[in-house]
CSV table of C-alpha atoms and ligand atoms in Angstrom, one decimal:
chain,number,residue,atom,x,y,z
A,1,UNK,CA,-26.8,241.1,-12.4
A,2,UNK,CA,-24.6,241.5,-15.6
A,3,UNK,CA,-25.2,244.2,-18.2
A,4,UNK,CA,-26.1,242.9,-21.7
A,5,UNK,CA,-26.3,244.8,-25.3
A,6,UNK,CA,-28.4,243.3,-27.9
A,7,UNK,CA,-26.9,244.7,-31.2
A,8,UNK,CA,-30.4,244.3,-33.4
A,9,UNK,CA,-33.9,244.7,-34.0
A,10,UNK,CA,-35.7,241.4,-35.4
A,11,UNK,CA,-37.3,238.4,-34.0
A,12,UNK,CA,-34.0,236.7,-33.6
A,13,UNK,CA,-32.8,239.9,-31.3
A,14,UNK,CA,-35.9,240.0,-29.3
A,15,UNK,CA,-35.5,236.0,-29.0
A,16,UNK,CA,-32.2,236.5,-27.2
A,17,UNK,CA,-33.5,239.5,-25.2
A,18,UNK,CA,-36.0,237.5,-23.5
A,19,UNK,CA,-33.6,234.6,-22.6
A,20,UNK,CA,-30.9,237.0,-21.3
A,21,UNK,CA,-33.6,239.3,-19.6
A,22,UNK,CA,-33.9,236.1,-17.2
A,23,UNK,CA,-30.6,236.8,-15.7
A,24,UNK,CA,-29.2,240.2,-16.5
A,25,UNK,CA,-30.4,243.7,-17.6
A,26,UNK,CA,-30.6,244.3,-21.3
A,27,UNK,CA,-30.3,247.1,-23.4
A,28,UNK,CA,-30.9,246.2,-27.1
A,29,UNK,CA,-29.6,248.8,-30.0
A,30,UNK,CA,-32.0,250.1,-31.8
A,31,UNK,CA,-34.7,247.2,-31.0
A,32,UNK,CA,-38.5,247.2,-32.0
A,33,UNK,CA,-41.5,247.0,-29.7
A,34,UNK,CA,-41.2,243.9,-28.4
A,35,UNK,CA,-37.8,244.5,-26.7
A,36,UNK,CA,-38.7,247.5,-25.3
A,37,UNK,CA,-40.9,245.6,-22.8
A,38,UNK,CA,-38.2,242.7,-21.6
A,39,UNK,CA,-35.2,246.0,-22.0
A,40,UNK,CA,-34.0,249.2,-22.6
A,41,UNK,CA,-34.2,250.2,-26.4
A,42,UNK,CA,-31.2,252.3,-27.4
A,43,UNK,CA,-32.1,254.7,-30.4
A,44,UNK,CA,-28.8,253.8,-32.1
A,45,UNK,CA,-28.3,252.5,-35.7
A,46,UNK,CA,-26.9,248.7,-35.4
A,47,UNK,CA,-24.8,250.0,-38.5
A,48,UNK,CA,-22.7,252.3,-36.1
A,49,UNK,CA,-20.0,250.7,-34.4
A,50,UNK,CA,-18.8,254.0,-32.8
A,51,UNK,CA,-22.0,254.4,-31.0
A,52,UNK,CA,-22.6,251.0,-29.9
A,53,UNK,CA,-19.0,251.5,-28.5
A,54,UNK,CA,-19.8,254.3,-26.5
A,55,UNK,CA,-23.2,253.3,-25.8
A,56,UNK,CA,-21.7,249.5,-24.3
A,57,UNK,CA,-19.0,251.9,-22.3
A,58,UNK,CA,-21.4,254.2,-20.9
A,59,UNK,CA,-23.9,251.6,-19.4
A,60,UNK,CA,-21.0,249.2,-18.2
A,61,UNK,CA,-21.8,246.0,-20.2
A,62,UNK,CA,-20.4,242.9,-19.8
A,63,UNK,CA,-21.5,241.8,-22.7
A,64,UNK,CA,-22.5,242.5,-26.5
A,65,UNK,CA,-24.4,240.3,-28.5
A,66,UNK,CA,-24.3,241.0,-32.1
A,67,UNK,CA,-27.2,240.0,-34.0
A,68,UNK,CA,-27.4,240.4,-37.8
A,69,UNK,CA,-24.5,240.2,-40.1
A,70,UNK,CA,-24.0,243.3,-41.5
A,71,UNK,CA,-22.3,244.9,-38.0
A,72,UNK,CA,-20.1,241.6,-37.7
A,73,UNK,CA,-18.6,242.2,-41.6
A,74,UNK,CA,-18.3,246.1,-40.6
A,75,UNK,CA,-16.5,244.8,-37.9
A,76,UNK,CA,-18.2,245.8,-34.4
A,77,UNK,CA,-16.5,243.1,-32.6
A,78,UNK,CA,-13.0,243.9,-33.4
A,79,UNK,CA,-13.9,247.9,-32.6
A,80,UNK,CA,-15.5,246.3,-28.7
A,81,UNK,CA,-13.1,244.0,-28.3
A,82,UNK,CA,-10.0,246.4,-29.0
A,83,UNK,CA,-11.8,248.7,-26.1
A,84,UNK,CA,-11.8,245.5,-23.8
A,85,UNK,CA,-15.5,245.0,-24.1
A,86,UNK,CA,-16.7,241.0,-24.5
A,87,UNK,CA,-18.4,240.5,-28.0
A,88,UNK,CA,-20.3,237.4,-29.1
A,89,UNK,CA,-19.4,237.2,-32.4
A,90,UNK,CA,-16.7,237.0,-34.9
A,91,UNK,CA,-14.5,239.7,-36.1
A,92,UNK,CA,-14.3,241.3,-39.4
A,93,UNK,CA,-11.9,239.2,-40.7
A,94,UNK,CA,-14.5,236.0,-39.0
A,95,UNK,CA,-17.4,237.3,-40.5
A,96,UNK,CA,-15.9,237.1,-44.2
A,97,UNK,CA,-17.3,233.3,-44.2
A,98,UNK,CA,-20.5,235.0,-44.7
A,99,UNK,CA,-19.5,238.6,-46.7
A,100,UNK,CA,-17.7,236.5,-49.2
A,101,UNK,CA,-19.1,233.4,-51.0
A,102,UNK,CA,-16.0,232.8,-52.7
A,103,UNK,CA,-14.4,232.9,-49.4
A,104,UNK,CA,-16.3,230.6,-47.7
A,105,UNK,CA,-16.2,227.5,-50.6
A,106,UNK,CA,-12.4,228.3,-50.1
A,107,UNK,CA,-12.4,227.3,-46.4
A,108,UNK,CA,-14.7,224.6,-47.0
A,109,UNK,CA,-12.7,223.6,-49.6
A,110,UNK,CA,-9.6,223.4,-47.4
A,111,UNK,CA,-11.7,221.7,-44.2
A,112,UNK,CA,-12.4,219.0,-46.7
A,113,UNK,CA,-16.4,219.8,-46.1
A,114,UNK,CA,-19.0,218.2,-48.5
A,115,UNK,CA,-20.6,221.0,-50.9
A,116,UNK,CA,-21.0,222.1,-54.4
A,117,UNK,CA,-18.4,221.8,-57.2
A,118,UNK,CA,-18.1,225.5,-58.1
A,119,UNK,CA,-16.2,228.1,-59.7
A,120,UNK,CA,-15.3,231.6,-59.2
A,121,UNK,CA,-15.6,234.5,-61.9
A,122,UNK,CA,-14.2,238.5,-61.7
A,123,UNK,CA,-15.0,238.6,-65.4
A,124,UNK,CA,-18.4,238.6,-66.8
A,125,UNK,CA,-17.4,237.1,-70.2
A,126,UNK,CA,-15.8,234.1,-68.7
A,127,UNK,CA,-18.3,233.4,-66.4
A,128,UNK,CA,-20.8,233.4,-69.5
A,129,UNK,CA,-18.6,231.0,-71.6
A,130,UNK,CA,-18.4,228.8,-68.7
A,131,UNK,CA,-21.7,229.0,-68.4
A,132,UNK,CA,-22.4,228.3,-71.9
A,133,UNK,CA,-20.5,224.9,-72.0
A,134,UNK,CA,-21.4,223.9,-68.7
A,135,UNK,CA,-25.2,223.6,-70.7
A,136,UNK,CA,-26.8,222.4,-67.4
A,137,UNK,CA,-28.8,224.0,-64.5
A,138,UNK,CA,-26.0,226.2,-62.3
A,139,UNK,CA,-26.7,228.0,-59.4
A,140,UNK,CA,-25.2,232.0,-59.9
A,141,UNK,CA,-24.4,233.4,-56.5
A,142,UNK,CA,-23.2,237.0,-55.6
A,143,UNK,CA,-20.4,237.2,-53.8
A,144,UNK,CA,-20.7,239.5,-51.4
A,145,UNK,CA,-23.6,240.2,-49.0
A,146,UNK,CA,-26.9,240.8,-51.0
A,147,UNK,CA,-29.5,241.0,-48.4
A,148,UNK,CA,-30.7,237.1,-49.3
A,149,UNK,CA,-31.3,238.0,-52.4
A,150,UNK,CA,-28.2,237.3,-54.3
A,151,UNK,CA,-29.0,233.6,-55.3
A,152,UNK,CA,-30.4,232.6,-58.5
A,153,UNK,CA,-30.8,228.6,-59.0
A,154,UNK,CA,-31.1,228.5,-62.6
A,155,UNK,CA,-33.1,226.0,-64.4
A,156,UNK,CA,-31.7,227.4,-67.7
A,157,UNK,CA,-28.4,228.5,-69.4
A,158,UNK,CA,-30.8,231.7,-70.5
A,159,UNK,CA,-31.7,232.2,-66.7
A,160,UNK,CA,-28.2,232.0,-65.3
A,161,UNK,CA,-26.8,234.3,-68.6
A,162,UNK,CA,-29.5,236.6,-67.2
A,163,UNK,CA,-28.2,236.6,-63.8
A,164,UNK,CA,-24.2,237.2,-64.8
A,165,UNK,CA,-26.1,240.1,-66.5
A,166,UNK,CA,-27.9,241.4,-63.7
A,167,UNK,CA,-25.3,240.7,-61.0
A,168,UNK,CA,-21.6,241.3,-62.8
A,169,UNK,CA,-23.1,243.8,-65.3
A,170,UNK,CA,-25.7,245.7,-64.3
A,171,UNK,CA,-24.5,245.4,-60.9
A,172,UNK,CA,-27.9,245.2,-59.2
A,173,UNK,CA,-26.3,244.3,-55.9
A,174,UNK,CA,-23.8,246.9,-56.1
A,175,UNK,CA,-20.0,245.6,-55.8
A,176,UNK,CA,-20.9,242.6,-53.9
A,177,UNK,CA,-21.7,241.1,-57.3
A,178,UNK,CA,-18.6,242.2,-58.9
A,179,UNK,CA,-17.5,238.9,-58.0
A,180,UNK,CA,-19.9,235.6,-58.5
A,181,UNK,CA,-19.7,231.8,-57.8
A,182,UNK,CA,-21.6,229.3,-60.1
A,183,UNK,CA,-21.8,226.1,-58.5
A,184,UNK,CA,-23.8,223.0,-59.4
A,185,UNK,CA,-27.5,222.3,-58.0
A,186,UNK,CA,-28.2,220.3,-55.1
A,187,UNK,CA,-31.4,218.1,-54.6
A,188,UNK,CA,-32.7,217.4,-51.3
A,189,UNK,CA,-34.2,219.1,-48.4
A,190,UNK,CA,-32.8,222.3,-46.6
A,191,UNK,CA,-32.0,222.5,-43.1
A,192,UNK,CA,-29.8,224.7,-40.6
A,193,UNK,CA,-27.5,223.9,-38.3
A,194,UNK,CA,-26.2,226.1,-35.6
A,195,UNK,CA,-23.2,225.8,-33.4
A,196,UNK,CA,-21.9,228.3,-30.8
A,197,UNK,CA,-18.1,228.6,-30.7
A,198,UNK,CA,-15.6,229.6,-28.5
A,199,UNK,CA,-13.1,229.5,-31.1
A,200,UNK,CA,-12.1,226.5,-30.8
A,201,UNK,CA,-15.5,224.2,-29.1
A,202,UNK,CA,-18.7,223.8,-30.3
A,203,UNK,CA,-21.7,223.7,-28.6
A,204,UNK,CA,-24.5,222.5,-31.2
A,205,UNK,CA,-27.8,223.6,-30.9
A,206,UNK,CA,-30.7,221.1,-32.2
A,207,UNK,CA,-30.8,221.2,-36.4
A,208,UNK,CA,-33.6,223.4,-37.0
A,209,UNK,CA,-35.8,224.2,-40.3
A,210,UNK,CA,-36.5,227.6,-41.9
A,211,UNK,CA,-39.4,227.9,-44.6
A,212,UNK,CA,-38.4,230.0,-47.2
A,213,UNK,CA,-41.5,230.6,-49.5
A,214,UNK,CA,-43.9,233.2,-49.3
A,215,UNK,CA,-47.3,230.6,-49.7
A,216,UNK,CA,-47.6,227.1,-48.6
A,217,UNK,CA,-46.4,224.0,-50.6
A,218,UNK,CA,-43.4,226.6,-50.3
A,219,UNK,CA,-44.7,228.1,-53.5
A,220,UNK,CA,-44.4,231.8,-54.6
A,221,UNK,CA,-41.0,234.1,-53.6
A,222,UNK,CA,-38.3,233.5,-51.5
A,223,UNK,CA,-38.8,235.6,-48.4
A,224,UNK,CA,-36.7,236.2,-45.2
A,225,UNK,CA,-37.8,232.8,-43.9
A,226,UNK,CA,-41.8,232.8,-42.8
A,227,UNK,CA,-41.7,230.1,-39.5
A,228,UNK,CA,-39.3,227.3,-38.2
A,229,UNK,CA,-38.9,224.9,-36.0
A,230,UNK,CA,-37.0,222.3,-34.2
A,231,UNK,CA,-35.5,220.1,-33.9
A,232,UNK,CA,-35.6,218.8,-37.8
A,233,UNK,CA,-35.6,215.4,-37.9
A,234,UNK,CA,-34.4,215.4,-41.4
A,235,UNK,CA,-30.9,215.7,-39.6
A,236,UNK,CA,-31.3,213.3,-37.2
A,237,UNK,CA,-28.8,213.2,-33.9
A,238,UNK,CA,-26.3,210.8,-35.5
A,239,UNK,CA,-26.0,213.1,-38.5
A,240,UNK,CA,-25.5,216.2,-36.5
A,241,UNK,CA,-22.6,214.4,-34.6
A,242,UNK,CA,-21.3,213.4,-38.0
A,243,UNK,CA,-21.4,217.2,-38.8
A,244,UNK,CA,-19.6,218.2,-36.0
A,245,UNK,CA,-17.0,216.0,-36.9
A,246,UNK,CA,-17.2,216.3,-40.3
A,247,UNK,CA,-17.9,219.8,-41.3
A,248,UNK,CA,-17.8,222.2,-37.7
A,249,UNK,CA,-14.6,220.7,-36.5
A,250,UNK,CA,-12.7,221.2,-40.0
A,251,UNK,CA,-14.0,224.4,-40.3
A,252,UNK,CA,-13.0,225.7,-36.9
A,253,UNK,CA,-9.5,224.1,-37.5
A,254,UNK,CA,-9.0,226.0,-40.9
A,255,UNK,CA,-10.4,229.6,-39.5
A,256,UNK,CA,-7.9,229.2,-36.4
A,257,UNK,CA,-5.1,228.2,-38.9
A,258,UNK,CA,-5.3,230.6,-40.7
A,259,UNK,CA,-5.2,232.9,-37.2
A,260,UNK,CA,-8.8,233.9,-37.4
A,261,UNK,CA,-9.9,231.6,-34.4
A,262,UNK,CA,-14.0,232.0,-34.9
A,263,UNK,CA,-16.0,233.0,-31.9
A,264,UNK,CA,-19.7,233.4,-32.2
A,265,UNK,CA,-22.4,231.3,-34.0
A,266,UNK,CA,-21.2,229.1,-37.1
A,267,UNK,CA,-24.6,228.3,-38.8
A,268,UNK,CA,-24.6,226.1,-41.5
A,269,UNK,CA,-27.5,225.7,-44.8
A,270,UNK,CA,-27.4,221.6,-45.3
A,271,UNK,CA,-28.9,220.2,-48.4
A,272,UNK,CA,-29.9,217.2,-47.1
A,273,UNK,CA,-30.7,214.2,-49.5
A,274,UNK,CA,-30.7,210.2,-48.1
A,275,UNK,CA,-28.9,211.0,-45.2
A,276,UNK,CA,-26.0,213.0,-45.9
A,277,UNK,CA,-26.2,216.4,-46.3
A,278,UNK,CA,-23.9,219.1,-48.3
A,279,UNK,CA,-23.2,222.3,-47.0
A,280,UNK,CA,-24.4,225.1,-49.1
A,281,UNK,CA,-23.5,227.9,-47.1
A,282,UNK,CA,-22.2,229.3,-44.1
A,283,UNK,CA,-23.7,232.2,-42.1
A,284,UNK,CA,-21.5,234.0,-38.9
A,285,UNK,CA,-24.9,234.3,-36.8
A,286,UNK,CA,-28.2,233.1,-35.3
A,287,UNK,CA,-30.5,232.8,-38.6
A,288,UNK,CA,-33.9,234.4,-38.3
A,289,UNK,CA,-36.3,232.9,-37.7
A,290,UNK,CA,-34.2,229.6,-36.9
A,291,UNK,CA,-33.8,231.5,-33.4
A,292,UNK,CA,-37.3,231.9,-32.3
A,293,UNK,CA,-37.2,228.1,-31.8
A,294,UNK,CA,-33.4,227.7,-30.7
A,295,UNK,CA,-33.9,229.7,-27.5
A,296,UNK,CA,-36.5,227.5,-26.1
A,297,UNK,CA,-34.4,224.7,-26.7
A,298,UNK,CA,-31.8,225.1,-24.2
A,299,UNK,CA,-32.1,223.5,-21.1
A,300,UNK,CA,-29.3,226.1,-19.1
A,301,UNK,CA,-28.2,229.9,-19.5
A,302,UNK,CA,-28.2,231.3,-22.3
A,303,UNK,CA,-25.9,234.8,-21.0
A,304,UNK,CA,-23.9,231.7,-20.0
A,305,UNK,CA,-23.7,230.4,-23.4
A,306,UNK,CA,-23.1,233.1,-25.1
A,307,UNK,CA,-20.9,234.9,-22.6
A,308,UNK,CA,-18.3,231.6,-22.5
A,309,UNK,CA,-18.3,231.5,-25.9
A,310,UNK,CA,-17.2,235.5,-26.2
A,311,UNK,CA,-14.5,234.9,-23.7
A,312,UNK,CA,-13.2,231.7,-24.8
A,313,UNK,CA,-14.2,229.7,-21.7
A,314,UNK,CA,-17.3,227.3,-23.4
A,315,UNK,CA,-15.8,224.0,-21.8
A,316,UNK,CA,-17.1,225.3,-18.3
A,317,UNK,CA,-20.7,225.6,-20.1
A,318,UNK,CA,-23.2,223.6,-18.2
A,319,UNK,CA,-26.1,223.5,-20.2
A,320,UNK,CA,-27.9,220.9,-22.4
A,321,UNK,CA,-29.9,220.6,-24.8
A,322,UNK,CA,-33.8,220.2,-24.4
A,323,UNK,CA,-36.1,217.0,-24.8
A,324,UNK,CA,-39.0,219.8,-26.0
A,325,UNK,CA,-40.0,220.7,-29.4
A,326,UNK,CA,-40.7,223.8,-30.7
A,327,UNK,CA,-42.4,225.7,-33.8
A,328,UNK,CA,-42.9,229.9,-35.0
A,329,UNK,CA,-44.9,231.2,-37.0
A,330,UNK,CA,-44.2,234.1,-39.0
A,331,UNK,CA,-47.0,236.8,-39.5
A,332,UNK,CA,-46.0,238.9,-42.6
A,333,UNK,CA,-47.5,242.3,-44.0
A,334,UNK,CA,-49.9,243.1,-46.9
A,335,UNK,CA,-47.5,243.0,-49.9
A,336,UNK,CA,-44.8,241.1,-49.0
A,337,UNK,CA,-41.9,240.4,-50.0
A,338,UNK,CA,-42.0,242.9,-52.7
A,339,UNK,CA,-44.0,246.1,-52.1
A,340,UNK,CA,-44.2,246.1,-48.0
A,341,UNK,CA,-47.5,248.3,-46.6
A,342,UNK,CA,-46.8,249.4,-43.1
A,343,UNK,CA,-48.5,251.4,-40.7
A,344,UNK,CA,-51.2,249.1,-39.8
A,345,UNK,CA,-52.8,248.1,-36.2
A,346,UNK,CA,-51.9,244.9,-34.5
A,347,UNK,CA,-54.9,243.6,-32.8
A,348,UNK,CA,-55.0,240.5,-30.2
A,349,UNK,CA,-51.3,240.9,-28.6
A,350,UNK,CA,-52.6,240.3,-25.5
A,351,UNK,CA,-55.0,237.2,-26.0
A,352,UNK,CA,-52.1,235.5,-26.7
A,353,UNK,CA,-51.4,232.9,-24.2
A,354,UNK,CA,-49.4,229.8,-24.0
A,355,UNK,CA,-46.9,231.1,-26.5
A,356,UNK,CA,-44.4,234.0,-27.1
A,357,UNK,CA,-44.9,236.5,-29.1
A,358,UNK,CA,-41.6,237.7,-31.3
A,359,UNK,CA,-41.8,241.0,-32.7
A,360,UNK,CA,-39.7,242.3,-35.9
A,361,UNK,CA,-41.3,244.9,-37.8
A,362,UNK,CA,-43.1,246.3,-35.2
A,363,UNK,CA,-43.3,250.3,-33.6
A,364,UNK,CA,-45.0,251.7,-30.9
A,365,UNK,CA,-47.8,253.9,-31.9
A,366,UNK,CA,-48.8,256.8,-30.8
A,367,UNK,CA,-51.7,256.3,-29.0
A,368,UNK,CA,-50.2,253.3,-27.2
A,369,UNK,CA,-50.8,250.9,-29.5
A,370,UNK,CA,-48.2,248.7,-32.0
A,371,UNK,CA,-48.1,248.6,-35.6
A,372,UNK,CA,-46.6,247.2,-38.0
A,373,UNK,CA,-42.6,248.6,-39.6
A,374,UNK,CA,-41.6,246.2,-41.7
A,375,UNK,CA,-42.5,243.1,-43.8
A,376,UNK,CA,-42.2,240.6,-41.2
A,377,UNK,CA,-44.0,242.0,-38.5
A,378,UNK,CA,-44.0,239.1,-35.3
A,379,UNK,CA,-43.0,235.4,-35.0
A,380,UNK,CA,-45.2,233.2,-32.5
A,381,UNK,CA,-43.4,230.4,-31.1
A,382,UNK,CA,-45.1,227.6,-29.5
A,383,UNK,CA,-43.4,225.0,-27.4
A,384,UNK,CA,-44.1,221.0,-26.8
A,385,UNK,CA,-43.6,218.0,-25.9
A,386,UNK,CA,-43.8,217.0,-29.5
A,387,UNK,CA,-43.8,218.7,-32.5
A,388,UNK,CA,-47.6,218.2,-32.9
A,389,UNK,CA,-47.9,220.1,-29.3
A,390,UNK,CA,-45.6,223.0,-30.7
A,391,UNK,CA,-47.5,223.9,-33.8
A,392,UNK,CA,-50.8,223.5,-32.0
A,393,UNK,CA,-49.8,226.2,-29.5
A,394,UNK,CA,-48.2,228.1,-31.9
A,395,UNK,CA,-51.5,228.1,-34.4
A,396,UNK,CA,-53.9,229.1,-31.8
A,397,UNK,CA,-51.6,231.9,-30.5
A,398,UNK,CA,-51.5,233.2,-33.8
A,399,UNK,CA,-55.0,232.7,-34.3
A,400,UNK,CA,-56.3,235.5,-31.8
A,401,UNK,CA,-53.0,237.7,-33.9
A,402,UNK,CA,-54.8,240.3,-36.5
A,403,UNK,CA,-54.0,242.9,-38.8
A,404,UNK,CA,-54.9,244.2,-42.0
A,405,UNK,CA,-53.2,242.0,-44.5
A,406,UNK,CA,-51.2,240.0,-42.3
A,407,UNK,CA,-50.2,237.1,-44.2
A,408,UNK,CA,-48.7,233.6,-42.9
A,409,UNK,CA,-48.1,230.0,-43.6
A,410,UNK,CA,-50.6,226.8,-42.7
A,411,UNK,CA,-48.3,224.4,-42.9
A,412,UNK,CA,-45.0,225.3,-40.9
A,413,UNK,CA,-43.5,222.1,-39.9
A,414,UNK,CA,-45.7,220.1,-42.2
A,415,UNK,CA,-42.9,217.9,-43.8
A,416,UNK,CA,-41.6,217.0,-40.0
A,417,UNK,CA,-45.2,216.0,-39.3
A,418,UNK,CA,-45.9,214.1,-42.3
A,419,UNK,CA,-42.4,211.8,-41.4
B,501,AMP,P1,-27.3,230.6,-50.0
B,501,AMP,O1,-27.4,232.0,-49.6
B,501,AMP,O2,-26.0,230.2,-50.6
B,501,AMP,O3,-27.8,229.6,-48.9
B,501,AMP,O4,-28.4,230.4,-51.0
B,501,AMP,C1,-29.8,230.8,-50.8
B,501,AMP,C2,-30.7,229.6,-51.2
B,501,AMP,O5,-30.5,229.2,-52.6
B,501,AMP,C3,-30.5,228.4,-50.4
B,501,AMP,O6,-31.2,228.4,-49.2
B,501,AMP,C4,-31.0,227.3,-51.4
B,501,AMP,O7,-32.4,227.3,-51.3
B,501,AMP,C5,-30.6,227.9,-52.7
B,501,AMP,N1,-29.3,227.3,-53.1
B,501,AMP,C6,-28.1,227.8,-52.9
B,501,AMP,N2,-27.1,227.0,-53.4
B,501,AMP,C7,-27.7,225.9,-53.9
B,501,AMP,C8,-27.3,224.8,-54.6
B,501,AMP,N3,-26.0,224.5,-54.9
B,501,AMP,N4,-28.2,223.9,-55.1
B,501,AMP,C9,-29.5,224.2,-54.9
B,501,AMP,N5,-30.0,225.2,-54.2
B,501,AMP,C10,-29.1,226.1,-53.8
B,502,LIG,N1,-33.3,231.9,-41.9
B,502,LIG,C1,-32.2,232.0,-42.7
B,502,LIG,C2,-31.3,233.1,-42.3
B,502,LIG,O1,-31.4,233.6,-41.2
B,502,LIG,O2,-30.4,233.4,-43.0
């Protein structure tokens, strides 16, 4: 069996540990509950590429899969791959499409892709002038990586002022906001789009949708994303061929011009609007909790997927993608997303059939039981023949789910459903 190492410890990486547990050993580093019953968690900070270096060499792995972002822009895949150890994911120099906004509407720029007019500011009294004239809703981005939270869409010239205050000023997100972007709003309706490349193919996964909003009617705060599913039939097949031509093929073109051939998953934000959609962002990974519902949609292997794609080799993949639907459901703690309680008992884990169970912010306890870590604590995916099928699965799964304060969305998928 090959040797796998998850390099995470969300619902996305516990997504991928299941899949991969199918057909190889997994370790995942540092994990969370849930993995530790499908692998072996690794008490290792996904922040340390030295250790994940030695810890991949030690337990002869085949293969690391890198999860979240912040590894990939440290650059964990250039420190693997220089040792001879197969990554899936892009290098440092890859992984900028993300780290850097300003970046990223460059190379879409260059690929000729469809997305915001923008314009990029180092000094905080331009950008205000600009702003100032402009006299119209602009959306202020950080530059640099700002844990989600570096957007502000700006229905005023008051709001976005505010925002060059808070970000190039003030310098709430540190140096990542040394540098901002202000590009025009977009109307429409968001959805991702994920791609797994070899560096030079694509192999597209089904368009999926996140739901960003705290409360349903997506009211309240942006959060990490509280349930998805797939596929979105706001992109609808024709439009994610178009995209492949249109947007992923570009892209990949551009990044191997300019001698950073990208390996890993290329995951674009659409704003979709009549049928054509803008891209409004990339991201150099699976998204979370887009990933909960991308795993059951592949009809083949997914060490196989990933494991071409590493290595170069993702014409040979065999796999397809699945006629099945499928739906999560994230279950949030007391408080979030601002002030996060943790510590409480999760009740009903194993009532739970006909679904999976994702967990994120999750611990073993000491008496043997799990509690909660973080703010979102599990996913529940349910899979269908429809998308109807899906969420009813999903719904009664996370029905017989409780804790104190656990919070989560009634209408996931509701806008698929109402089409
Ligand atoms: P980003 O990290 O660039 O995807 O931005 C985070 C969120 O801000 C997106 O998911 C959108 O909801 C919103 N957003 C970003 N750019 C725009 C835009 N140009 N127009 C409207 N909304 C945007
Ligand atoms: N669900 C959005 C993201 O992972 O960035």
């Amino acid at each position: 069996m090959p040797r796998v190492l998850v390099v995470g410890q969300g619902a996305r990486e516990h997504a991928l540990a299941i899949a991969l547990a199918k057909e190889a050993t997994v370790w995942v580093a540092p994990g969370n509950a849930g993995t530790a019953s499908c692998a072996s968690n690794l008490p290792i900070s996904s922040f340390d590429n030295e250790a994940i270096a030695a810890a991949a060499y030690v337990n002869q792995i085949d293969l690391v899969v890198v999860g979240p972002e912040m590894p990939l822009t440290l650059g964990l895949v250039d420190t693997l791959v220089t040792r001879g150890i197969p990554a899936f994911g892009p290098t440092r120099e890859g992984a900028r499409l993300e780290g850097s906004k300003s970046y990223m509407k460059e190379v879409l720029r260059e690929a000729g892709v469809k997305s915001a007019a923008f314009a990029v500011f180092d000094d905080p009294s331009i950008a205000r002038d600009y702003i100032i004239s402009a006299a119209r809703p602009l959306v202020v981005k950080a530059d640099g990586l700002a844990a989600g939270k570096g957007v502000v869409v700006a229905q005023s010239t008051a709001e976005a002022l505010e925002a060059i205050e808070q970000m190039m000023v003030k310098r709430v997100f540190g140096e990542a906001g040394a540098r901002v972007v202000v590009e025009e709003v977009l109307a429409g309706e968001e959805a991702s789009f994920h791609v797994v490349c070899d560096g030079d193919r694509a192999f597209a996964l089904p368009p999926s949708q996140d739901h960003k909003r705290i409360f349903d009617g997506d009211k309240g705060p942006n959060t990490g994303g509280m349930g998805a599913y797939g596929p979105a039939p706001i992109v609808p097949p024709a439009l994610a061929e178009h995209l492949i031509d249109t947007v992923i093929e570009p892209t990949l073109a551009v990044l191997k011009r300019r001698g950073h051939a990208f390996k890993g998953c290329l995951f674009a934000g659409l704003m979709v609007q009549n049928g054509e959609a803008h891209v409004l962002e990339f991201n150099v990974r699976f998204g979370d909790p887009e990933t909960g519902v991308l795993v059951p949609l592949l009809d083949g292997s997914w060490f196989e997927l990933l494991h071409s794609a590493a290595t170069g080799s993702l014409a040979s993949f065999k796999g397809t993608v699945s006629n099945s639907h499928a739906l999560s459901i994230v279950l949030a703690s007391h408080g979030y997303p601002a002030q996060v309680r943790t510590g409480d008992l999760i009740h009903g884990l194993d009532e739970v059939v006909d679904a999976t169970v994702l967990h994120a912010g999750t611990r073993v306890h000491a008496d043997g039981g799990v509690e909660t870590t973080g703010g979102r604590v599990l996913n529940v995916v349910g899979v269908g023949e429809s998308l109807e099928d899906a969420a009813r699965r999903a719904y009664a799964a996370a029905g017989k789910i409780r804790f104190e304060g656990m919070q989560l969305r009634g209408d996931i998928g509701a806008r698929a459903l109402r089409r």
